[in-house]
Each structure stands twice: as C-alpha cells, then as structure tokens.
Amino acid sequence: MKFGGTSVATLPRWQNIRELVASRRAEGARVLIVVSALTGVTDALKQLCIEGEQGKREAAAGAIAQRHHDLLDHMQLTLPDTLGQRLEHLARLAVDGAAAHGALAWQAQVQAHGELMSSALGAAFLSHSGLPTQWLDARECLAAVALPNQNERTRLLSAMVEAKPDPALTARLAALGDVLITQGFIARDAQGRTVLLGRGGSDTSAAYFGALLKAARVETWTDVAGMFTANPRQVPGARLLQRLDYEEAQEIASTGAKVLHPRCLSPLREPRVPLLIKDTNHPELEGTVIGPEVRAHAPSVKAISARKGITLVSMESVGMWQQVGFLADVFAHFKTHGLSVDLIGSAETNVTVSLDPTENLLDSDAIAALASDLAKVCRVKVIAPCAAITLVGRGMRSLLHTLSGVLAEFGQLRVHMISQSSNNLNLTFVVDEEVVDALLPHLHDLLIGAGALRTDDSALFGPSWQTLYGGGEVIPAVPAWWRETQRPRLLELAAETTPRHVYHLPTVRQQARTLKTLAAVDRFHYAVKANTHPAILRALAEEGFAFECVSPGELVAVGSIVPQVASPLFTPNFAPREDYARALATGATVTLDALHPLQHWGALFRGHEIALRVDLGRGLGHHDKVRTGGSGSKFGLPLDQLSAFLQLASEHGVTVRGLHAHLGSGVLDAGHWGEVYAQLASLAERIPSVVFINIGGGLGVPAHPGEAPLDIAALDQALSAVKALYPQYQLWIEPGRYLVADAGVLLARVTQQKDKGGFRYLGVDTGMNSLIRPALYDAWHKIVNLTRLGEPATALYQVVGPICESGDVLGSDRRLPEAREGDVILIAQTGAYGKVMSSHYNLRDEADEIVIE
Ligand code: ADP
Ligand code: ASP
Ligand code: MG
C-alpha cells in the first residue's frame, strides 16, 4: 500500500492509514506500506539544495524538521530515535553543503530525507496505535542499475531498478513482521550511494516492491479516487476510469496524468500484479483497477492529458534530405547531453523534437549546450514554453472520424507539432503553454459530445469527479419517462406491433414550459420539420407556440391542424416560385435568403412584409451536415449582398420587417445565441424597417451521458443582456429538436444475432428507414433492451436493422444484456427527426406512431 504526500501529511490521514492497513490485516494479508514525504517536503528539500549560504540551508532544514515535530505533537508522540537520527543527519548535510559529497550525490541524500523522515514517523504512529509496524530501509531492497544511456544526473536523480520476483527478499521481509513501512522515491546504487527515482517516484517504488515480492496487488492511495479521463482539478466533469489495462494506463501516465508515475507500470506487467488507485480520504469510492485482463470494449478515447513545460528543438538543414546518418549525428548530441527525446516530427528540411521535462530533469544549461553543439550541423531553434495535449485510447486511428470537432478547435491555435504514437494509443498536439488551461475542459466536452469518449459505456467510465466530490453543481440527469413510469405501457404497445414511434406529450409540454421561462423572448415558434404529428402540434399550440414551416406541405398541415394559431413563419431554402406565392396567399411571414426571388419575381412580393435570413459567416452544430452557416452552406444571404438586397426590396416596395439567422443544430453552449442576437441587432440598425430579430433554433439536448444540458437560465441571461441594449426589437426563436427529441422513442424487436469478425451483431426489425440520423449524421441514440432493463450488460453489440445498406447501423459498440429473439429494443430521443425523415426504402413499412397523452 503506497500513500502519497497528502495522504501522510496530517493526523487524520494517518488514522485513515491505520484503519486501512488494519482492514487488510483482517483479511489475512501482510502489508508493506510505502510512503512519500509529507506533501511539500520534497519541494522544500530541493529548495534547500539550491541555497548557496550555509545559514539559509540550516534555516531550511530547521523549518522542515519543525513540520515533523508539529505532526508528532499532534499525534501526541515523543520524538522516536529513528526520526531523531534522520533530523540530525539532515542538519549535518545542510551544514556540509554539496562540496563535501559531490553536488548530485549530496542532492540525492538531502532529498531522500523526506521519505526517510515520513516513514520513521509513520512507524512510530502505527506501532503506538496498536499496529506493530517494522521500519525498513528501502535502499536495502531496491538496487539501482546503471544503464548505458544514463548520465550521472539521471543515475543519481532518476534511477531505475530491475525488479524481478525475488524469493530471498520475500523471505527476509516475511521474517521481519506482518506490517512493514518503507520509503518511496529512494534506492541504492552499486557504489552504495543513495539515489532517487525521479519526482513522483514513490509510485514506482511501490511497483518495484510489488514485483519483487510478487504481491497480490499494489494499492496506490492518493487524494483522488483513481485515474480520470482528464486531470479532475482542471476538468471537474472528468470521469473515473474504472478499469484500464497496463498499456493504456501507461500511456495516460506518461502523457501527463500525475496520479501515477510513468515508470510505475512496467515493473508490474510481467509478474501481472494488478494496481489499484484509491482515495485515502474516501476509501469507500471504487477507484481504478489496472490489470492484465483485456476486456472486450469499444474503441474509445479514454483520456485527455496535458504536459506543460515542453521544450521543442527545431533543426533545419537544407542538405539533410536523403543524407545517410543525419539523424544519427543529430541524436548523438541529445545523448551526450543526457536529453531524451519524446515526440518527433520530420520533413524534408526540418526535424523537430520535443524534450520531456519529467524524464530529463531538464536544466537550461543542458539545453543551451545542446543547442550550441547542434548549431554546428544545422540551424537550431528552441521553442518554449510549450504544452503537449494528448488524446489517449485504444485504436486511436479508427477514431479519427469522430474527432473532427476536436481537431477544429486546434485550428484556432498555433499548433507546433502533431504526433501519432506508433502503438496507436495516442495522438498528441504541441501548442503554446498558455492556452492549455482554458482548452482542456472544452476539449473534454467535445470528446464526449462527439461520442469519441464513450461515456455511455458504464463498465469503463464511472461517475464524474464533480459527482463524486460535489465539487461543483451537478446537473441531475432527468429521469427518462420511458424508464420510470411508462415501461409496462411501452412493452404492451410493442407486443401489439413493432416497429413503432411512441411520443410522450407530457415531455413535450414540459420542454415547452421550460423554454417559456426565457423572459427575453417575445415570440416562440416550433420548427415543425422536427415532428409534424398532429397531437404534438396541438399540444404546442396550447402552450402558446406559433409555428415555423419550410414547405407548402408543412403550411397545409399547420393550417389544418392548428388553424387558430397566428400566421406561421415560412422559411424555405431554394424553394420554387410557386411555394412563395402559396405562402403569401396564406398570410405566412415569408423569409427570403437570396437575391433571386426579388431579382426575378419582384412583382410577387410587392407590398409584402418579409424577413431576411443572413449568413453570419460561420456555422455551428453537432455534425457538418447540420451546420447551416458559413460559406460552405447553402443557407442565408451573404452579408456582402445585403445592400443589393435592400436596394431590390425598395425597388419592389417590399418591407424588411425581420432579420434572421440560424447557424446549426444541437448547440449546447448558451452563449451562442447571445452572440447571434447581438450581431443581428447591430445589423438591424442599418435597416430602419426591422422590428423583429429571429435568432433561429438549434437548441440542443444532450445525447451522450455526461453531456451537460443547455443552461436555460444562462441562455436567458445572455439574451436579456442583448435585449437591454436593443429594446426596440422583438425577439423571436424557432426551436424544433429541443421541444420533441426526448419525447419520442422508437420500439423495435430483436430479429437475429450474428457473430462475425470479432463483432456481435444484434438485428432489429427496423433500421435506417425509420431512423436515419445515425447513418446520416453519426448521431448517437441511447439504445436499451426494454425487455431486460436492469439486467447486467454483458454483451457488446452492433445494433443493426434489416435494410440492404452497410450504413444501416442504429448503434455501434453498445453494452447491453445478452438478448434473445423477440426482445423489445428501445431507441431513445427519436421524437425529433425520426418519423419525419423515415422512408419506404426497400419497400419496408414505416413505423407507425402512437401518442401517450
Ligand atoms: P500523491 O502525492 O498521492 O502521489 P499526486 O499529486 O502525485 O498524488 O497525484 C494525484 C494528483 O494527480 C491528483 O490530485 C490530480 O490533481 C492529478 N492528476 C492529473 N491527471 C490526473 C488524472 N487523469 N486522473 C487523476 N488525477 C490526475
Ligand atoms: N516525494 C517525492 C516527490 O515529491 C516522491 C513522491 O511523492 O512520489 O516527488
Ligand atoms: Mg505522486
């Protein structure tokens, strides 16, 4: 059991340690405790090492000693001899200074005292509190090896141990007692010198011991309940990784997750000793298990990590192309200066590499010396400070298509280098250091939203840090109606026939009422293209919604189903002339988004009031195919044609009453509409006739578990802020998806199963003919086996339909209970763009529609 710096720094933590060790003893295990220095002590000792004056060094040693005295006082213990000797030795080293010992050897001795002191203190506390604990000098057990590529610095400050199971050592320790305590971070080399294992190396000590003793397991106790999908201090929404194999954990650790020292996994791999990460203060939390077993799981990004303090060395040489040995010459210099290279990018005339700060114990002298040597063979540029952001996951290359949104984010930044690991486990971007803190939480959200981080797989992804620690507001997942109250009803409906769409009107109403809390909005429209079922139109009319249509068919539907509602909006795109004529005849408010209608059919519009849809030059949304702004999309009038449009309008006696923009669908960022609103309002000031601003729809609903819902209160604030500046304009919105998506489910029935090429296919009786969103947009819909809801999800399925298209996949890599023919499968969130986009393809019947009032 290894306890880190914060876990050994206070009396309550030591009381926890006592309980934890006692509970392992109660299970019959013998325990070797490995401790770090009290938190902050290694830093203080490092600081002591750089003091030039003896007096200052002595003062520093005194302060460090005092911390241990204080903790002893708190424990109501007198100074044990073991600790007294350490304090004296440290004081002597402080007096001596480096000169007497050799700088590096002296530093190692000084810094080793952090662990020597904390372990002595721990032995005294545990023994005193009724758990006899034997103190052990780790240097008697861990023998550092001298490797050919090490220099003196790495040999002393970042040493390595070869840890093979050692029965003699095991027997020796067994003879000492059942509970032993020793130091992390330190070892002894062949010359008998004290050496360090590198910052954070106590984890590695524990792993060395775990391997030498072939332990049942290594437990790393720290201040967080495991390895998370990102550093939880930076990304509170980071999810607990419940299970990892050694390779993935290794990759996450070595790309920046400080929770494990990067060298602590390889010793455990061969003897297959599992490693458990747990929170000392919350032992009840599950933690992360890292072990040898490879479980079937879908390719997924597992984590996003970042390392700051990265130095890039760019080497430019015109003559290097096809020159034998150029790289060998260049890398020889890195070796001479003891600098290990991490990432490599190469081009015809340039090689750029990054130096990893943790491995190198970088010092600026070494880099300067390297640069001056390299300057003899090429042009050198040192770029720092940079940061490396890494996406880690098994099968990264097969995930590239899901990363477009993430990659787009990097498009805004200066990216110095991109590197893809040859083990297919990581993809790394080197950027300027200062952008990282703001970027990480955002990238983490995007990875979840894109389904690249498969948070739906609850066997792998545990709760978020926020949920576990209450460190921030936790947004409760709205219990799905189909899970809570309506399951029996749905099973009955499915028994009658499948496939069917079922709509839950209370959910539609509830969404409508939530939207109506937007005080800044003057007029609400429902974009009927999302779902034109009459019951839904009627319910929304009752809730006070007007309607937005994009075709004559939709106008007819609205006119006949809810004739009482005030004139609809008509917002078509590339519609033929006669569509406009019909819309104008019904009294709809027509929105134009091109010059053509006024240029060629001006007479048709004469005397009418219209709205104008503009393209604000950018698009947003969950997929390329739903982004409706920017030069690549067919929607909206480009702003450089605005004057021409206004000219045509005045020539034809047409009054522009409203300005409209709609950037895309599925947007979960509340800030977005405030920006659109402000842009449109400032544009409207150039058009005196404008009285309303229509900021479109696109309000998203979270699809992936862990995605935060749109914050309606924040949206209202953003809108109200703009409204206060432009009170002269009415504000209109026209959401579709937000109102109906969660209200609909698609019920289907299991037809057949097939195992093929390592995949398990689960066939259901409808597919892309009833729900095309997965095929068209890579949309992710939750899928459950309604018949077996709550049974353990032990199978990993590709859920497919009966259509003769390889794209007929409703959900890939879904963890579900083992299914049988006839089971009812529920596909969630199909209330929007489900039935309305369905087809008779393959001459299969469309799913029917049922409404639950
Ligand atoms: P100890 O002193 O117990 O060894 P460390 O401070 O070395 O603890 O490591 C724990 C810290 O690692 C956490 O408090 C957290 O801030 C940081 N950390 C960075 N990345 C991750 C991650 N992906 N998952 C969990 N913790 C992380
Ligand atoms: N005390 C050492 C450090 O702070 C080792 C460790 O805590 O793992 O780096
Ligand atoms: Mg640590």
PDB file of N, CA, C and O and ligand atoms in Angstrom, residues 2 5 36-37 42 115 185 198-203, ligand 2:
ATOM      1  N   LYS A   2       0.747   2.043  -1.045  1.00  0.00           N
ATOM      2  CA  LYS A   2       1.562   3.249  -1.133  1.00  0.00           C
ATOM      3  C   LYS A   2       0.705   4.458  -0.810  1.00  0.00           C
ATOM      4  O   LYS A   2      -0.398   4.607  -1.360  1.00  0.00           O
ATOM      5  N   GLY A   5       2.008  11.990  -0.759  1.00  0.00           N
ATOM      6  CA  GLY A   5       2.344  13.115   0.126  1.00  0.00           C
ATOM      7  C   GLY A   5       1.179  13.671   0.931  1.00  0.00           C
ATOM      8  O   GLY A   5       1.283  13.867   2.147  1.00  0.00           O
ATOM      9  N   SER A  36       5.393   8.405   0.749  1.00  0.00           N
ATOM     10  CA  SER A  36       6.059   9.596   0.215  1.00  0.00           C
ATOM     11  C   SER A  36       6.466  10.484   1.385  1.00  0.00           C
ATOM     12  O   SER A  36       6.066  10.253   2.524  1.00  0.00           O
ATOM     13  N   ALA A  37       7.173  11.531   1.042  1.00  0.00           N
ATOM     14  CA  ALA A  37       7.445  12.584   2.026  1.00  0.00           C
ATOM     15  C   ALA A  37       6.145  13.343   2.286  1.00  0.00           C
ATOM     16  O   ALA A  37       5.233  13.329   1.448  1.00  0.00           O
ATOM     17  N   THR A  42       9.437  17.449  -0.252  1.00  0.00           N
ATOM     18  CA  THR A  42      10.450  17.254  -1.300  1.00  0.00           C
ATOM     19  C   THR A  42      10.765  18.590  -1.990  1.00  0.00           C
ATOM     20  O   THR A  42      11.930  18.887  -2.273  1.00  0.00           O
ATOM     21  N   GLU A 115      11.326  11.114   2.592  1.00  0.00           N
ATOM     22  CA  GLU A 115      10.703   9.801   2.782  1.00  0.00           C
ATOM     23  C   GLU A 115      11.259   9.094   4.010  1.00  0.00           C
ATOM     24  O   GLU A 115      10.536   8.383   4.711  1.00  0.00           O
ATOM     25  N   PHE A 185      10.537   6.480  -3.472  1.00  0.00           N
ATOM     26  CA  PHE A 185      11.397   7.511  -4.069  1.00  0.00           C
ATOM     27  C   PHE A 185      12.894   7.220  -4.001  1.00  0.00           C
ATOM     28  O   PHE A 185      13.664   7.836  -4.711  1.00  0.00           O
ATOM     29  N   GLY A 198      13.303   9.862  -9.347  1.00  0.00           N
ATOM     30  CA  GLY A 198      12.621  10.894 -10.153  1.00  0.00           C
ATOM     31  C   GLY A 198      11.401  11.408  -9.409  1.00  0.00           C
ATOM     32  O   GLY A 198      10.801  10.682  -8.616  1.00  0.00           O
ATOM     33  N   ARG A 199      11.035  12.670  -9.677  1.00  0.00           N
ATOM     34  CA  ARG A 199       9.893  13.264  -8.967  1.00  0.00           C
ATOM     35  C   ARG A 199       8.646  12.400  -9.135  1.00  0.00           C
ATOM     36  O   ARG A 199       8.371  11.916 -10.226  1.00  0.00           O
ATOM     37  N   GLY A 200       7.934  12.259  -8.053  1.00  0.00           N
ATOM     38  CA  GLY A 200       6.724  11.434  -8.084  1.00  0.00           C
ATOM     39  C   GLY A 200       7.020   9.944  -8.052  1.00  0.00           C
ATOM     40  O   GLY A 200       6.120   9.118  -8.235  1.00  0.00           O
ATOM     41  N   GLY A 201       8.294   9.585  -7.799  1.00  0.00           N
ATOM     42  CA  GLY A 201       8.726   8.198  -7.971  1.00  0.00           C
ATOM     43  C   GLY A 201       8.311   7.228  -6.881  1.00  0.00           C
ATOM     44  O   GLY A 201       8.615   6.036  -6.972  1.00  0.00           O
ATOM     45  N   SER A 202       7.594   7.691  -5.867  1.00  0.00           N
ATOM     46  CA  SER A 202       7.170   6.742  -4.825  1.00  0.00           C
ATOM     47  C   SER A 202       6.232   5.680  -5.384  1.00  0.00           C
ATOM     48  O   SER A 202       6.223   4.545  -4.920  1.00  0.00           O
ATOM     49  N   ASP A 203       5.432   6.065  -6.368  1.00  0.00           N
ATOM     50  CA  ASP A 203       4.566   5.070  -7.013  1.00  0.00           C
ATOM     51  C   ASP A 203       5.431   3.945  -7.570  1.00  0.00           C
ATOM     52  O   ASP A 203       5.087   2.768  -7.488  1.00  0.00           O
TER      53      ASP A 203
HETATM   54  N1  ASP B   2       8.329  12.836  -2.563  1.00  0.00           N
HETATM   55  C1  ASP B   2       8.683  12.641  -3.937  1.00  0.00           C
HETATM   56  C2  ASP B   2       8.186  13.799  -4.770  1.00  0.00           C
HETATM   57  O1  ASP B   2       7.520  14.685  -4.240  1.00  0.00           O
HETATM   58  C3  ASP B   2       8.176  11.336  -4.475  1.00  0.00           C
HETATM   59  C4  ASP B   2       6.673  11.160  -4.439  1.00  0.00           C
HETATM   60  O2  ASP B   2       5.979  11.840  -3.695  1.00  0.00           O
HETATM   61  O3  ASP B   2       6.202  10.276  -5.154  1.00  0.00           O
HETATM   62  O4  ASP B   2       8.455  13.871  -5.935  1.00  0.00           O
END
